[in-house]
Amino acid sequence: MGRWALIGVFALVLYLYIGPAVSWVKTYREAGRQRSQVAELRAENQRLKDRKAELSAPGALEREARRLGMVKAGERAYIITGLK
């Protein structure tokens, strides 16, 4: 009887250690995924800051608008085809 009680106590102690250990491993893995996502978002944020700085230069916004095919009021747009 004493042997079974000792095995039962050992099983209970083992169960009490395994639960938090599994939870810790899951949390550690999720934190790793979150860290990689944060790194990606920081890189994208830096790219956007660089793009904002480019567009803040004088005339850059107009160049970008013309690249998109926009024209100023009163200007006439010409489309040239057959250059290939």
JSON list of C-alpha atoms in Angstrom, two decimals:
[
{"chain": "A", "resi": 1, "resn": "MET", "atom": "CA", "xyz": [0.00, 0.00, 0.00]},
{"chain": "A", "resi": 2, "resn": "GLY", "atom": "CA", "xyz": [2.81, 2.44, 0.83]},
{"chain": "A", "resi": 3, "resn": "ARG", "atom": "CA", "xyz": [4.42, 1.81, -2.53]},
{"chain": "A", "resi": 4, "resn": "TRP", "atom": "CA", "xyz": [1.21, 2.74, -4.39]},
{"chain": "A", "resi": 5, "resn": "ALA", "atom": "CA", "xyz": [0.85, 5.89, -2.32]},
{"chain": "A", "resi": 6, "resn": "LEU", "atom": "CA", "xyz": [4.42, 6.87, -3.15]},
{"chain": "A", "resi": 7, "resn": "ILE", "atom": "CA", "xyz": [3.78, 6.23, -6.85]},
{"chain": "A", "resi": 8, "resn": "GLY", "atom": "CA", "xyz": [0.56, 8.29, -6.64]},
{"chain": "A", "resi": 9, "resn": "VAL", "atom": "CA", "xyz": [2.36, 11.21, -4.96]},
{"chain": "A", "resi": 10, "resn": "PHE", "atom": "CA", "xyz": [5.15, 11.00, -7.54]},
{"chain": "A", "resi": 11, "resn": "ALA", "atom": "CA", "xyz": [2.57, 11.00, -10.39]},
{"chain": "A", "resi": 12, "resn": "LEU", "atom": "CA", "xyz": [0.83, 14.04, -8.87]},
{"chain": "A", "resi": 13, "resn": "VAL", "atom": "CA", "xyz": [4.09, 15.94, -8.52]},
{"chain": "A", "resi": 14, "resn": "LEU", "atom": "CA", "xyz": [5.04, 15.00, -12.10]},
{"chain": "A", "resi": 15, "resn": "TYR", "atom": "CA", "xyz": [1.64, 16.19, -13.35]},
{"chain": "A", "resi": 16, "resn": "LEU", "atom": "CA", "xyz": [2.03, 19.49, -11.50]},
{"chain": "A", "resi": 17, "resn": "TYR", "atom": "CA", "xyz": [5.41, 20.07, -13.20]},
{"chain": "A", "resi": 18, "resn": "ILE", "atom": "CA", "xyz": [4.45, 18.96, -16.71]},
{"chain": "A", "resi": 19, "resn": "GLY", "atom": "CA", "xyz": [1.47, 21.33, -17.11]},
{"chain": "A", "resi": 20, "resn": "PRO", "atom": "CA", "xyz": [3.39, 24.56, -16.57]},
{"chain": "A", "resi": 21, "resn": "ALA", "atom": "CA", "xyz": [6.37, 23.27, -18.57]},
{"chain": "A", "resi": 22, "resn": "VAL", "atom": "CA", "xyz": [4.16, 22.59, -21.61]},
{"chain": "A", "resi": 23, "resn": "SER", "atom": "CA", "xyz": [2.56, 26.00, -21.22]},
{"chain": "A", "resi": 24, "resn": "TRP", "atom": "CA", "xyz": [5.99, 27.63, -21.02]},
{"chain": "A", "resi": 25, "resn": "VAL", "atom": "CA", "xyz": [7.15, 25.90, -24.22]},
{"chain": "A", "resi": 26, "resn": "LYS", "atom": "CA", "xyz": [4.01, 27.02, -26.09]},
{"chain": "A", "resi": 27, "resn": "THR", "atom": "CA", "xyz": [4.45, 30.57, -24.83]},
{"chain": "A", "resi": 28, "resn": "TYR", "atom": "CA", "xyz": [8.12, 30.59, -25.83]},
{"chain": "A", "resi": 29, "resn": "ARG", "atom": "CA", "xyz": [7.27, 29.46, -29.37]},
{"chain": "A", "resi": 30, "resn": "GLU", "atom": "CA", "xyz": [4.51, 32.05, -29.70]},
{"chain": "A", "resi": 31, "resn": "ALA", "atom": "CA", "xyz": [6.88, 34.75, -28.46]},
{"chain": "A", "resi": 32, "resn": "GLY", "atom": "CA", "xyz": [9.36, 33.74, -31.17]},
{"chain": "A", "resi": 33, "resn": "ARG", "atom": "CA", "xyz": [6.69, 34.07, -33.83]},
{"chain": "A", "resi": 34, "resn": "GLN", "atom": "CA", "xyz": [5.67, 37.44, -32.46]},
{"chain": "A", "resi": 35, "resn": "ARG", "atom": "CA", "xyz": [9.29, 38.64, -32.43]},
{"chain": "A", "resi": 36, "resn": "SER", "atom": "CA", "xyz": [9.69, 37.74, -36.10]},
{"chain": "A", "resi": 37, "resn": "GLN", "atom": "CA", "xyz": [6.43, 39.51, -36.95]},
{"chain": "A", "resi": 38, "resn": "VAL", "atom": "CA", "xyz": [7.58, 42.62, -35.06]},
{"chain": "A", "resi": 39, "resn": "ALA", "atom": "CA", "xyz": [10.87, 42.57, -37.00]},
{"chain": "A", "resi": 40, "resn": "GLU", "atom": "CA", "xyz": [8.96, 42.41, -40.30]},
{"chain": "A", "resi": 41, "resn": "LEU", "atom": "CA", "xyz": [6.69, 45.27, -39.26]},
{"chain": "A", "resi": 42, "resn": "ARG", "atom": "CA", "xyz": [9.66, 47.39, -38.19]},
{"chain": "A", "resi": 43, "resn": "ALA", "atom": "CA", "xyz": [11.31, 46.82, -41.58]},
{"chain": "A", "resi": 44, "resn": "GLU", "atom": "CA", "xyz": [8.08, 47.78, -43.36]},
{"chain": "A", "resi": 45, "resn": "ASN", "atom": "CA", "xyz": [7.76, 50.84, -41.15]},
{"chain": "A", "resi": 46, "resn": "GLN", "atom": "CA", "xyz": [11.30, 51.91, -42.08]},
{"chain": "A", "resi": 47, "resn": "ARG", "atom": "CA", "xyz": [10.53, 51.45, -45.79]},
{"chain": "A", "resi": 48, "resn": "LEU", "atom": "CA", "xyz": [7.44, 53.61, -45.40]},
{"chain": "A", "resi": 49, "resn": "LYS", "atom": "CA", "xyz": [9.41, 56.30, -43.54]},
{"chain": "A", "resi": 50, "resn": "ASP", "atom": "CA", "xyz": [11.98, 56.29, -46.35]},
{"chain": "A", "resi": 51, "resn": "ARG", "atom": "CA", "xyz": [9.20, 56.59, -48.94]},
{"chain": "A", "resi": 52, "resn": "LYS", "atom": "CA", "xyz": [7.67, 59.48, -47.01]},
{"chain": "A", "resi": 53, "resn": "ALA", "atom": "CA", "xyz": [11.05, 61.23, -46.96]},
{"chain": "A", "resi": 54, "resn": "GLU", "atom": "CA", "xyz": [11.35, 60.72, -50.74]},
{"chain": "A", "resi": 55, "resn": "LEU", "atom": "CA", "xyz": [7.93, 62.22, -51.35]},
{"chain": "A", "resi": 56, "resn": "SER", "atom": "CA", "xyz": [8.67, 65.18, -49.07]},
{"chain": "A", "resi": 57, "resn": "ALA", "atom": "CA", "xyz": [11.31, 66.46, -51.49]},
{"chain": "A", "resi": 58, "resn": "PRO", "atom": "CA", "xyz": [10.26, 69.43, -53.64]},
{"chain": "A", "resi": 59, "resn": "GLY", "atom": "CA", "xyz": [8.62, 68.29, -56.86]},
{"chain": "A", "resi": 60, "resn": "ALA", "atom": "CA", "xyz": [8.55, 64.63, -55.85]},
{"chain": "A", "resi": 61, "resn": "LEU", "atom": "CA", "xyz": [4.80, 64.55, -55.38]},
{"chain": "A", "resi": 62, "resn": "GLU", "atom": "CA", "xyz": [4.24, 66.04, -58.82]},
{"chain": "A", "resi": 63, "resn": "ARG", "atom": "CA", "xyz": [6.64, 63.52, -60.41]},
{"chain": "A", "resi": 64, "resn": "GLU", "atom": "CA", "xyz": [4.78, 60.68, -58.72]},
{"chain": "A", "resi": 65, "resn": "ALA", "atom": "CA", "xyz": [1.42, 62.03, -59.90]},
{"chain": "A", "resi": 66, "resn": "ARG", "atom": "CA", "xyz": [2.70, 62.32, -63.48]},
{"chain": "A", "resi": 67, "resn": "ARG", "atom": "CA", "xyz": [4.10, 58.81, -63.29]},
{"chain": "A", "resi": 68, "resn": "LEU", "atom": "CA", "xyz": [0.57, 57.68, -62.45]},
{"chain": "A", "resi": 69, "resn": "GLY", "atom": "CA", "xyz": [-0.77, 59.49, -65.55]},
{"chain": "A", "resi": 70, "resn": "MET", "atom": "CA", "xyz": [-2.22, 62.57, -63.88]},
{"chain": "A", "resi": 71, "resn": "VAL", "atom": "CA", "xyz": [-2.12, 66.00, -65.49]},
{"chain": "A", "resi": 72, "resn": "LYS", "atom": "CA", "xyz": [-2.54, 69.51, -64.11]},
{"chain": "A", "resi": 73, "resn": "ALA", "atom": "CA", "xyz": [-5.72, 71.45, -64.72]},
{"chain": "A", "resi": 74, "resn": "GLY", "atom": "CA", "xyz": [-5.60, 73.03, -68.16]},
{"chain": "A", "resi": 75, "resn": "GLU", "atom": "CA", "xyz": [-2.96, 70.65, -69.52]},
{"chain": "A", "resi": 76, "resn": "ARG", "atom": "CA", "xyz": [-3.71, 68.30, -72.37]},
{"chain": "A", "resi": 77, "resn": "ALA", "atom": "CA", "xyz": [-2.84, 64.62, -71.98]},
{"chain": "A", "resi": 78, "resn": "TYR", "atom": "CA", "xyz": [-1.44, 62.73, -74.95]},
{"chain": "A", "resi": 79, "resn": "ILE", "atom": "CA", "xyz": [-1.31, 58.96, -75.20]},
{"chain": "A", "resi": 80, "resn": "ILE", "atom": "CA", "xyz": [1.26, 57.55, -77.58]},
{"chain": "A", "resi": 81, "resn": "THR", "atom": "CA", "xyz": [0.72, 54.00, -78.82]},
{"chain": "A", "resi": 82, "resn": "GLY", "atom": "CA", "xyz": [2.53, 51.68, -81.19]},
{"chain": "A", "resi": 83, "resn": "LEU", "atom": "CA", "xyz": [6.09, 52.23, -79.95]},
{"chain": "A", "resi": 84, "resn": "LYS", "atom": "CA", "xyz": [6.89, 48.54, -79.62]}
]
